[in-house]
Short mmCIF file of C-alpha atoms in Angstrom, two decimals:
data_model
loop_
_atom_site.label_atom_id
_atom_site.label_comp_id
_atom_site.label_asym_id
_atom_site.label_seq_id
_atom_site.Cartn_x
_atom_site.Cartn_y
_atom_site.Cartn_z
CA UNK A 1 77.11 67.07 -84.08
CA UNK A 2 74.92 64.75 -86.77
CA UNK A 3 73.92 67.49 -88.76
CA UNK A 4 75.18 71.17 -89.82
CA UNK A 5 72.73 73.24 -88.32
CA UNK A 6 75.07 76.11 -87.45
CA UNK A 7 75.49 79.84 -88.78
CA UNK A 8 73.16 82.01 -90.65
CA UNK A 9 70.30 79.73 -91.34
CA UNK A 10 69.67 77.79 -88.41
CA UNK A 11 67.42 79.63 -86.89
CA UNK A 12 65.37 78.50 -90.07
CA UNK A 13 66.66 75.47 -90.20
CA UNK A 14 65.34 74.75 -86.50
CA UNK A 15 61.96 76.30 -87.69
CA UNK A 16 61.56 73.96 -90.40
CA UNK A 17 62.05 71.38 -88.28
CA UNK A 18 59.14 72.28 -86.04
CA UNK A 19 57.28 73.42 -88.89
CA UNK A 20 57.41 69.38 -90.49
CA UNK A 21 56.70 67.63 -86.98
CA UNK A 22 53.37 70.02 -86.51
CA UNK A 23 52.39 69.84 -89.98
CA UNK A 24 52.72 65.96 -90.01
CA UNK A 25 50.93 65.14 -86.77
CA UNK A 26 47.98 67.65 -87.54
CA UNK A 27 47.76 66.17 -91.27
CA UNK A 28 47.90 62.43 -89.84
CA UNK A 29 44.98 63.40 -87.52
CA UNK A 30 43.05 64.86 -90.54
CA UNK A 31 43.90 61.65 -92.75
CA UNK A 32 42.73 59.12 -89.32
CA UNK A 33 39.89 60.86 -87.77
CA UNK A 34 37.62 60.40 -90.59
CA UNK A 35 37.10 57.91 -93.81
CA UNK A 36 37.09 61.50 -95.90
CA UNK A 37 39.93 62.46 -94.66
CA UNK A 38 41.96 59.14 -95.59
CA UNK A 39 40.70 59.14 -98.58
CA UNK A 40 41.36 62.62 -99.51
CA UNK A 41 45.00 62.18 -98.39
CA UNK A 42 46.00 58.58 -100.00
CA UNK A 43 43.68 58.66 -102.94
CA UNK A 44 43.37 62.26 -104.24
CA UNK A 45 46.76 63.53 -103.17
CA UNK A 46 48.45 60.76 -104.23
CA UNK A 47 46.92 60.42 -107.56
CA UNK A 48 47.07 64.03 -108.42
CA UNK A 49 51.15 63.44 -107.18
CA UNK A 50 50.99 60.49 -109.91
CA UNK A 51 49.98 62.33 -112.63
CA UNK A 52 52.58 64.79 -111.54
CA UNK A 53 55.33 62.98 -112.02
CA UNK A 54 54.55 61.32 -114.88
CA UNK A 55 53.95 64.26 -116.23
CA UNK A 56 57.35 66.07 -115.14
CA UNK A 57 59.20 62.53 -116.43
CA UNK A 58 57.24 62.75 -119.85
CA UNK A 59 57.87 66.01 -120.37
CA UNK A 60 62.32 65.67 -119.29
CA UNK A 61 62.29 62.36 -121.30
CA UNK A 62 61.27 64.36 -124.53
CA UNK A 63 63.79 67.31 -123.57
CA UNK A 64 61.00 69.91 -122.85
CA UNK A 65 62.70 72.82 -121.12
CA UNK A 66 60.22 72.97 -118.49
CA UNK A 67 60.90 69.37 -117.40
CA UNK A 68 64.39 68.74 -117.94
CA UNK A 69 65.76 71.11 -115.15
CA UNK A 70 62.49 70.39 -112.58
CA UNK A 71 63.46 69.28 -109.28
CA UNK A 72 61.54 65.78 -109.06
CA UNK A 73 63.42 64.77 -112.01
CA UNK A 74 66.78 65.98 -111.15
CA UNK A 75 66.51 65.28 -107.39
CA UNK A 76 64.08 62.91 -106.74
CA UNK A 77 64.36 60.36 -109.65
CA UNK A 78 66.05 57.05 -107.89
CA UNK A 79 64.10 54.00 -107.33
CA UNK A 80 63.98 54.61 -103.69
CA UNK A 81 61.93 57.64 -103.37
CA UNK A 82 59.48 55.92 -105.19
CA UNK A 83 58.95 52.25 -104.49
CA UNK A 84 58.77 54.04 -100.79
CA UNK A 85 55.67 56.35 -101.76
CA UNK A 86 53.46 53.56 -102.93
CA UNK A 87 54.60 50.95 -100.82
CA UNK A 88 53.90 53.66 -97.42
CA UNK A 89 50.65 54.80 -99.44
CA UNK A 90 49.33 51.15 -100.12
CA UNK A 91 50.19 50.06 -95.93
CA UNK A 92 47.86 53.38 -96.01
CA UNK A 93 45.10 52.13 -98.01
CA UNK A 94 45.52 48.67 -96.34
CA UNK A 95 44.75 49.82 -93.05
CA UNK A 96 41.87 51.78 -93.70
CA UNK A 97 40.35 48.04 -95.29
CA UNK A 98 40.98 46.95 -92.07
CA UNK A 99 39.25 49.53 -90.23
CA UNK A 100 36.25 50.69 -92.02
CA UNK A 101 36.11 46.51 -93.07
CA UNK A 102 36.09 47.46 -96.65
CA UNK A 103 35.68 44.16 -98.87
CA UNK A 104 35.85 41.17 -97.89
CA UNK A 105 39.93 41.39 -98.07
CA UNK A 106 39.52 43.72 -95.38
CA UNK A 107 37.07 41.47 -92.85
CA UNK A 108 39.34 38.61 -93.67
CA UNK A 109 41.25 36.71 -90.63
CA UNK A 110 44.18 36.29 -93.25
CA UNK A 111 44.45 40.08 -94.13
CA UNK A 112 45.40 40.87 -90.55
CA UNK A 113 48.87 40.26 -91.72
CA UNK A 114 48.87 42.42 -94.02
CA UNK A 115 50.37 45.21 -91.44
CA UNK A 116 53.25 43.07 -90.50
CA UNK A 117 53.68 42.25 -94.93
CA UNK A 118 53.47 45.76 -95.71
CA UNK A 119 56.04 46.71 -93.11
CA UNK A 120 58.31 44.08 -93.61
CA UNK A 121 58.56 45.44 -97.78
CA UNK A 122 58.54 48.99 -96.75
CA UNK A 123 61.91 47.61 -93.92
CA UNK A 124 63.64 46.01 -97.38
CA UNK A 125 63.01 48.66 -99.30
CA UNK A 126 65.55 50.79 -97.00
CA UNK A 127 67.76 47.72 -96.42
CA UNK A 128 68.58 46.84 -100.12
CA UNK A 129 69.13 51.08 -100.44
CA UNK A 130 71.55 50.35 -97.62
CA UNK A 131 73.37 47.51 -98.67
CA UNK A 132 73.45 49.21 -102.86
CA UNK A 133 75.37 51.74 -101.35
CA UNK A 134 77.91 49.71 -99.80
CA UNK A 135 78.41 47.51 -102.64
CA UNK A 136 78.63 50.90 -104.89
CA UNK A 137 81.69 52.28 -103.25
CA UNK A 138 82.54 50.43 -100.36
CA UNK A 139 85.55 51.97 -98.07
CA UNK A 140 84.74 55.63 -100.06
CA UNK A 141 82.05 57.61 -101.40
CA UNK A 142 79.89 57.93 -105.30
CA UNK A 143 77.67 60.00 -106.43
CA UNK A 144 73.85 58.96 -106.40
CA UNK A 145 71.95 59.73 -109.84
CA UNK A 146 70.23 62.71 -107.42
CA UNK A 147 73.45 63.95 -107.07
CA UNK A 148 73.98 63.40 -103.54
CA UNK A 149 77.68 62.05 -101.98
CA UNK A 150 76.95 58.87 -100.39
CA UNK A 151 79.64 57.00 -98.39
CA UNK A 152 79.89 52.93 -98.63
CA UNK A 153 81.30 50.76 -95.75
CA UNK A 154 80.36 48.49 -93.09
CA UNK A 155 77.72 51.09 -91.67
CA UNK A 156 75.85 50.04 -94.26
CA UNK A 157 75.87 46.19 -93.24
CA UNK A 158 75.21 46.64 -89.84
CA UNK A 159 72.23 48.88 -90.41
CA UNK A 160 70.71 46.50 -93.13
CA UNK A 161 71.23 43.83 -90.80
CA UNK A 162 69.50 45.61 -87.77
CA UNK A 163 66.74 45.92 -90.64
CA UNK A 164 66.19 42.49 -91.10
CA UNK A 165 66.11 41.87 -87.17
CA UNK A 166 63.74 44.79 -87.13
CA UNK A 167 61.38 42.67 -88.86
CA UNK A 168 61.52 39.58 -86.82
CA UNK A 169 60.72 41.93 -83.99
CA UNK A 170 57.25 42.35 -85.45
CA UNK A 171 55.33 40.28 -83.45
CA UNK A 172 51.50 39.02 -82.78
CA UNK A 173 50.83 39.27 -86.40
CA UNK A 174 46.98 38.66 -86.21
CA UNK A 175 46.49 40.90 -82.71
CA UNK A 176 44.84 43.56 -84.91
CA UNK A 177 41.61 45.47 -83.79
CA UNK A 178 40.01 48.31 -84.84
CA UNK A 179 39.26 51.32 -82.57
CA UNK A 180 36.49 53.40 -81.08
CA UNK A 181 34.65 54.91 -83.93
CA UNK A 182 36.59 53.09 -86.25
CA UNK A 183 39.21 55.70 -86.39
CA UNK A 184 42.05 53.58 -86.07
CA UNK A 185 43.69 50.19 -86.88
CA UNK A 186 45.28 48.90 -83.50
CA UNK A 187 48.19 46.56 -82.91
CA UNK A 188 48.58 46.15 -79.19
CA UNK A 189 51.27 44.36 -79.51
CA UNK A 190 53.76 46.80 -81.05
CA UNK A 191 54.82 48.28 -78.27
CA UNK A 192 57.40 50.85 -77.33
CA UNK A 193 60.29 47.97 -77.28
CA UNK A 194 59.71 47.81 -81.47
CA UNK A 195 58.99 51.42 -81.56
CA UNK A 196 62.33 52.45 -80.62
CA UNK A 197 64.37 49.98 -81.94
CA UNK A 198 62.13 50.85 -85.38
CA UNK A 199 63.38 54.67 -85.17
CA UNK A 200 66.83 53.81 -84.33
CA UNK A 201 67.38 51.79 -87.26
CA UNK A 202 64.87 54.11 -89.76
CA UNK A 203 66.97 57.62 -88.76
CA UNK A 204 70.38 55.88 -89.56
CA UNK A 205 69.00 54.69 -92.49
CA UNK A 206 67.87 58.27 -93.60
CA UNK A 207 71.05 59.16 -91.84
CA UNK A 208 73.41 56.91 -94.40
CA UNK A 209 71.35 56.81 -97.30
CA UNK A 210 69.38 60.43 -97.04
CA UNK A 211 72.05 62.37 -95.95
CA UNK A 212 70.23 65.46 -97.15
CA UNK A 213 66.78 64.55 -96.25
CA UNK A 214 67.81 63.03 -92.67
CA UNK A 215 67.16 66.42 -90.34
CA UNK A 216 63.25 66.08 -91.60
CA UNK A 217 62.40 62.41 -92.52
CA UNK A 218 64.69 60.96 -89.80
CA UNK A 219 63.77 63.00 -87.01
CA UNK A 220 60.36 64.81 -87.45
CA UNK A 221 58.79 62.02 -90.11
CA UNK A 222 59.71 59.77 -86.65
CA UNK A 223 58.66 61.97 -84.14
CA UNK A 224 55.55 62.66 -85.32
CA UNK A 225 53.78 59.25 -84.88
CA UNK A 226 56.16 58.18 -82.03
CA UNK A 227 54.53 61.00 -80.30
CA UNK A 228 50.82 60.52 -81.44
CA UNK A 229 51.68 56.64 -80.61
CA UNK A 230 53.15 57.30 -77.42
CA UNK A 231 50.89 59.79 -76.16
CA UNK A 232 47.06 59.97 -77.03
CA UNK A 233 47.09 56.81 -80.40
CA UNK A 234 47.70 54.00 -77.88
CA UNK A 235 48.16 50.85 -80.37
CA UNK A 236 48.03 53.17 -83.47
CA UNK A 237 51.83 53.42 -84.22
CA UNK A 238 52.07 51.77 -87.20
CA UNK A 239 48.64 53.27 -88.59
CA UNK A 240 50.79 56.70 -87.58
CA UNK A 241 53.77 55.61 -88.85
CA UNK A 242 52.41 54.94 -92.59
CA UNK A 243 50.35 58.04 -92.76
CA UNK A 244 52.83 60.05 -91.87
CA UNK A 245 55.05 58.77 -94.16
CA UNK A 246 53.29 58.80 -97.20
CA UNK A 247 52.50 62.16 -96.46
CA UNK A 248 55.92 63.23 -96.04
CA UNK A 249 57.15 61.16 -99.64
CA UNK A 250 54.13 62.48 -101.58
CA UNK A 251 55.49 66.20 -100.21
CA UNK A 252 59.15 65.61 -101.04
CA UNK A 253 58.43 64.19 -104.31
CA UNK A 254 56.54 67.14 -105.53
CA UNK A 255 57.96 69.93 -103.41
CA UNK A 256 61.66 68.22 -103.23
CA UNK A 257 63.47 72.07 -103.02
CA UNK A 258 62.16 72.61 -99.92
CA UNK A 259 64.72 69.88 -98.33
CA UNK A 260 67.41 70.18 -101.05
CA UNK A 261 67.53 74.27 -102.04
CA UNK A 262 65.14 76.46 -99.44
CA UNK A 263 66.45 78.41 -97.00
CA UNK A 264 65.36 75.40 -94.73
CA UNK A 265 67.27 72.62 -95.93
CA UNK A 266 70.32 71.08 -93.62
CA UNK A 267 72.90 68.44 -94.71
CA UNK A 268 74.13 65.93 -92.38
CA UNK A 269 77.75 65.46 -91.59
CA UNK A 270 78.26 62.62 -93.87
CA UNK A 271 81.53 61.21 -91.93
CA UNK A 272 82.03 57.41 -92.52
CA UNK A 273 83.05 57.25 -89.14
CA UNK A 274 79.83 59.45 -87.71
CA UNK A 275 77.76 56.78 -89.64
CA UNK A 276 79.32 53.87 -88.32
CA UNK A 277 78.89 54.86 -84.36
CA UNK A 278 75.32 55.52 -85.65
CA UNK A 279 74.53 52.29 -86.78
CA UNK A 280 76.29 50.45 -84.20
CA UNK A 281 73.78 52.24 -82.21
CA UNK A 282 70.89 50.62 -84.30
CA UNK A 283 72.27 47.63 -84.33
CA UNK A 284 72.64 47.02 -80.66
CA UNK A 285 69.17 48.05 -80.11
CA UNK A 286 67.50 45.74 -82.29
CA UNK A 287 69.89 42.99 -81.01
CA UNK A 288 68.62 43.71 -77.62
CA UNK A 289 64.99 44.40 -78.87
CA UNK A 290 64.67 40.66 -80.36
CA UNK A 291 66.69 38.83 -77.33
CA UNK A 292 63.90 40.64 -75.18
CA UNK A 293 61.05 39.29 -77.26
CA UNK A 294 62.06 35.78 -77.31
CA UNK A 295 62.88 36.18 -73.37
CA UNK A 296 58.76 36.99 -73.12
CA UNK A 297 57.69 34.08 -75.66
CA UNK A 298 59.98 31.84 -74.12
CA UNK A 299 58.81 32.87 -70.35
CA UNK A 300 54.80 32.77 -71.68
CA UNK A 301 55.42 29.67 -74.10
CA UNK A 302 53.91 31.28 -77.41
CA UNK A 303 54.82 31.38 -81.19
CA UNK A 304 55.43 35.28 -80.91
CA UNK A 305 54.63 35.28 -84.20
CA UNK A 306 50.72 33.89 -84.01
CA UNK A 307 50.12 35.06 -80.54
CA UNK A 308 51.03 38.04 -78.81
CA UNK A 309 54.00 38.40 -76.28
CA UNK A 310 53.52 41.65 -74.65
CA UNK A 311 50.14 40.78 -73.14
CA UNK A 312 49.60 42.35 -69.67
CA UNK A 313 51.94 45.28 -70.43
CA UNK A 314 51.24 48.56 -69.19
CA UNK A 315 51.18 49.60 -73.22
CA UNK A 316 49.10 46.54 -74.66
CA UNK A 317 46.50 47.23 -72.28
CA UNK A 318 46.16 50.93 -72.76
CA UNK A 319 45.86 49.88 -76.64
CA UNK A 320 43.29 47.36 -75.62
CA UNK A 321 41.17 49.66 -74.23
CA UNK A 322 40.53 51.86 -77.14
CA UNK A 323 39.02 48.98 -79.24
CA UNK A 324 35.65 49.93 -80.22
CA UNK A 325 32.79 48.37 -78.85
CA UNK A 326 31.34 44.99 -79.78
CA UNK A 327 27.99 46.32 -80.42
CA UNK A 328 29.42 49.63 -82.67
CA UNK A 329 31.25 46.99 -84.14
CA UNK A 330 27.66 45.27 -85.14
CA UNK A 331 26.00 47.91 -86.29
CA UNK A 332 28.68 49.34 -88.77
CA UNK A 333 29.87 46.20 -90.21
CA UNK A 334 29.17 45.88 -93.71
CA UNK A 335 26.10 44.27 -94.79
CA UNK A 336 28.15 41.56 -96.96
CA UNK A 337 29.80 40.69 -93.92
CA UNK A 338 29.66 36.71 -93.45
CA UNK A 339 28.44 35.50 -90.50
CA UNK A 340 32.23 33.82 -89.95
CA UNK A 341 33.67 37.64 -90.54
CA UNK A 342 31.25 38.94 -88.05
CA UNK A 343 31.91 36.29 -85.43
CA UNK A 344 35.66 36.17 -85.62
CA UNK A 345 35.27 40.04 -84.86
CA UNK A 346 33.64 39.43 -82.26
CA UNK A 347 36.01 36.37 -80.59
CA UNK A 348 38.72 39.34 -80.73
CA UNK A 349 37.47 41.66 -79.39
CA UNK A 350 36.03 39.91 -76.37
CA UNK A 351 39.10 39.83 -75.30
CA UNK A 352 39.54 41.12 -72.33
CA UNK A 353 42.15 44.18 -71.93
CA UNK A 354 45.14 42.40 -70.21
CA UNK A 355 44.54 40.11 -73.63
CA UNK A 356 44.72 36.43 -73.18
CA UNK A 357 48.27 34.28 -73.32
CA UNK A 358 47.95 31.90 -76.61
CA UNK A 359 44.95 33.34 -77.75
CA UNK A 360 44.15 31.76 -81.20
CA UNK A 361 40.86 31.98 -82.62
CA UNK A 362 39.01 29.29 -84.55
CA UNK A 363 35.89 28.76 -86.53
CA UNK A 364 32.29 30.07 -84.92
CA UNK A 365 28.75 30.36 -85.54
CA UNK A 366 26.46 33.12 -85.63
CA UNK A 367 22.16 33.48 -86.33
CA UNK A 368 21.20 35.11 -89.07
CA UNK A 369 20.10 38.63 -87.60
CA UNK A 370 23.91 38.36 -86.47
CA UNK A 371 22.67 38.79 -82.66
CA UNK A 372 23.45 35.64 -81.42
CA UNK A 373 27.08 34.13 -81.90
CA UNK A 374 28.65 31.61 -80.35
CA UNK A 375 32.58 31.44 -80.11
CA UNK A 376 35.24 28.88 -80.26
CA UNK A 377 38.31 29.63 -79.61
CA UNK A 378 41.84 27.74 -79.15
CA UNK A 379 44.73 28.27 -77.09
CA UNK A 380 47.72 27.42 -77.88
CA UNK A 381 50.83 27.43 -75.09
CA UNK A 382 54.36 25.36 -75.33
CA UNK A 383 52.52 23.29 -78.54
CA UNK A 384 49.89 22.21 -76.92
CA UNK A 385 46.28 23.25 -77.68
CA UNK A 386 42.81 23.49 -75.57
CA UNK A 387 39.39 24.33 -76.99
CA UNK A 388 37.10 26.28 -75.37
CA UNK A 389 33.49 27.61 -75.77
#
């Protein structure tokens, strides 16, 4: 077994369990469904957990009895927990640019990339956590300043390094639409052969590094938006993924006793040797992941990097067809959209669902009521470019 889930509390421990995937797929639905919601969620909640914490570190820092012994500061005080909040909470607030178009950072052709930047920080963050254990006791175990027994060893390299192939995995960077009533920011391409290999390498991670945390945010913090993304969020994944998770960090950080102390909390095995079989697992999955990826780039003849590689996939055209329409697009763009904003929108998401193999868009005009645009567009296959109109 991974985790200790046997005698008196497991029945608990199992309802927990349930009680975190439910809670987290009915809060990420709240936070995506409407701009209130988001902004409720990764503004409000996470500034009132701000002035939380500064508060509880304030308050510990000048010996305050009410501080010095609270959880967050005894438990939840490593750089980890919270480089992870803000970096999950500002992929949050990034995505919700993209999809309600908010500034012109959001309409931008550049900011599309943002998902895959955001992602890739979010993948190092875990990866350097990984690789400062196994420099901090490598072949045995320390102590983390949250008091937790960590084990060092090669478990730790091989997961960090599925990490970093986790990221080159990432691909059609600038495939990003936005959905039917602007709910959602879509990437078509991230399909379910990054999706797994993603939550292989994030549970070992939790399952190394989080050894108590690993029974919630390694199987129900992945869970939750595999299913959504899976199931009815075609193309919303990562939009899943980073909700979800800043939900779930802004929860721990304040309410840490619920994983560490309650009558709910579970503790993995913590076996060096359990860990290593673990990551091998990861490993070998992201290995395979990336070898499949250049296979398709290689057999279409595209950067799989600035065009997408999964085009005419079952998945990529279910995502596809939950882009909003053209016209919905129109009318709720921003009134300080620019005419090159609006009409590189549009080149997108004329599309059509299959997608199109090199697809690389290029400048465009559009009349000033922003009814009549005309497109250029470029595609690029084995280096070699053709223009069309």
């Amino acid at each position: 077994m991974l985790f200790d889930v046997y005698g008196p509390n497991a029945i608990y421990q199992w309802l927990g369990l349930f009680m975190v995937l439910i809670a987290l797929i009915l809060l990420n639905e709240f936070a995506r469904r409407t701009k209130a919601g988001g902004i409720f969620m990764f503004f409000g909640v996470c500034g009132f957990m701000t002035v939380y914490c500064i508060a509880v570190t304030v308050g510990a820092a000048a010996g305050a009895d009410w501080a010095v012994n609270n959880p967050t500061v005894t438990t939840m005080n490593g750089w980890f927990h919270y480089a992870k909040v803000y970096a999950a909470t500002a992929g949050c607030i990034g995505f919700m640019m993209i999809k309600y178009s908010w500034t012109k950072v959001g309409r931008s052709h550049w900011f599309k990339a943002f998902p895959f930047v955001i992602v890739a920080i979010n993948i190092l963050i875990a990866v350097a956590s990984d690789l400062e254990s196994a420099f901090m006791a490598w072949g045995t175990s320390f102590v983390s300043s949250e008091g937790v027994v960590l084990n060092g060893g090669w478990h730790n390299v091989f997961n960090a390094t599925a990490g970093i192939l986790n990221i080159l995995c990432m691909t059609g960077w600038f495939g990003i639409y936005i959905s039917k009533k602007r709910q959602d920011m879509l990437w078509p391409d991230m399909t379910w052969v990054f999706i797994i290999a993603y939550d292989l390498w994030n549970f070992c991670y939790t399952y190394n590094c989080l050894p108590t945390h690993s029974w919630y945010c390694g199987i129900a913090l992945l869970l939750a938006p595999t299913i959504a993304g899976l199931i009815w969020n075609k193309g919303g994944w990562i939009q899943n993924r980073a909700f979800t998770l800043a939900i779930w960090c802004m929860f721990a950080q304040m309410v840490p006793m619920f994983v560490n102390d309650s009558i709910f909390a579970v503790q993995s095995v913590n076996d060096p040797a359990v860990n290593t079989v673990v990551s091998l697992i990861a490993l070998f999955a992201n290995v395979a992941a990336l070898a499949y990826i250049i296979y398709r780039s290689k057999k279409l003849g595209v950067n799989p990097y600035k065009q997408e590689v999964f085009v005419g996939t079952k998945d990529f055209r279910q995502a596809m067809a939950r882009r909003a329409s053209t016209e919905y697009l129109l009318e709720t763009e921003p009134k300080s959209a620019t005419p090159t904003e609006i009409a590189e929108m549009v080149a997108y998401n004329a599309l059509p669902v299959e997608g199109q193999t090199g697809f690389v868009y290029e400048a465009v005009t559009v009349s000033a009521d922003h009814k009549d645009v005309s497109v250029t567009t470029i595609e690029e296959r084995d280096g070699e470019s053709s223009r069309r109109e």
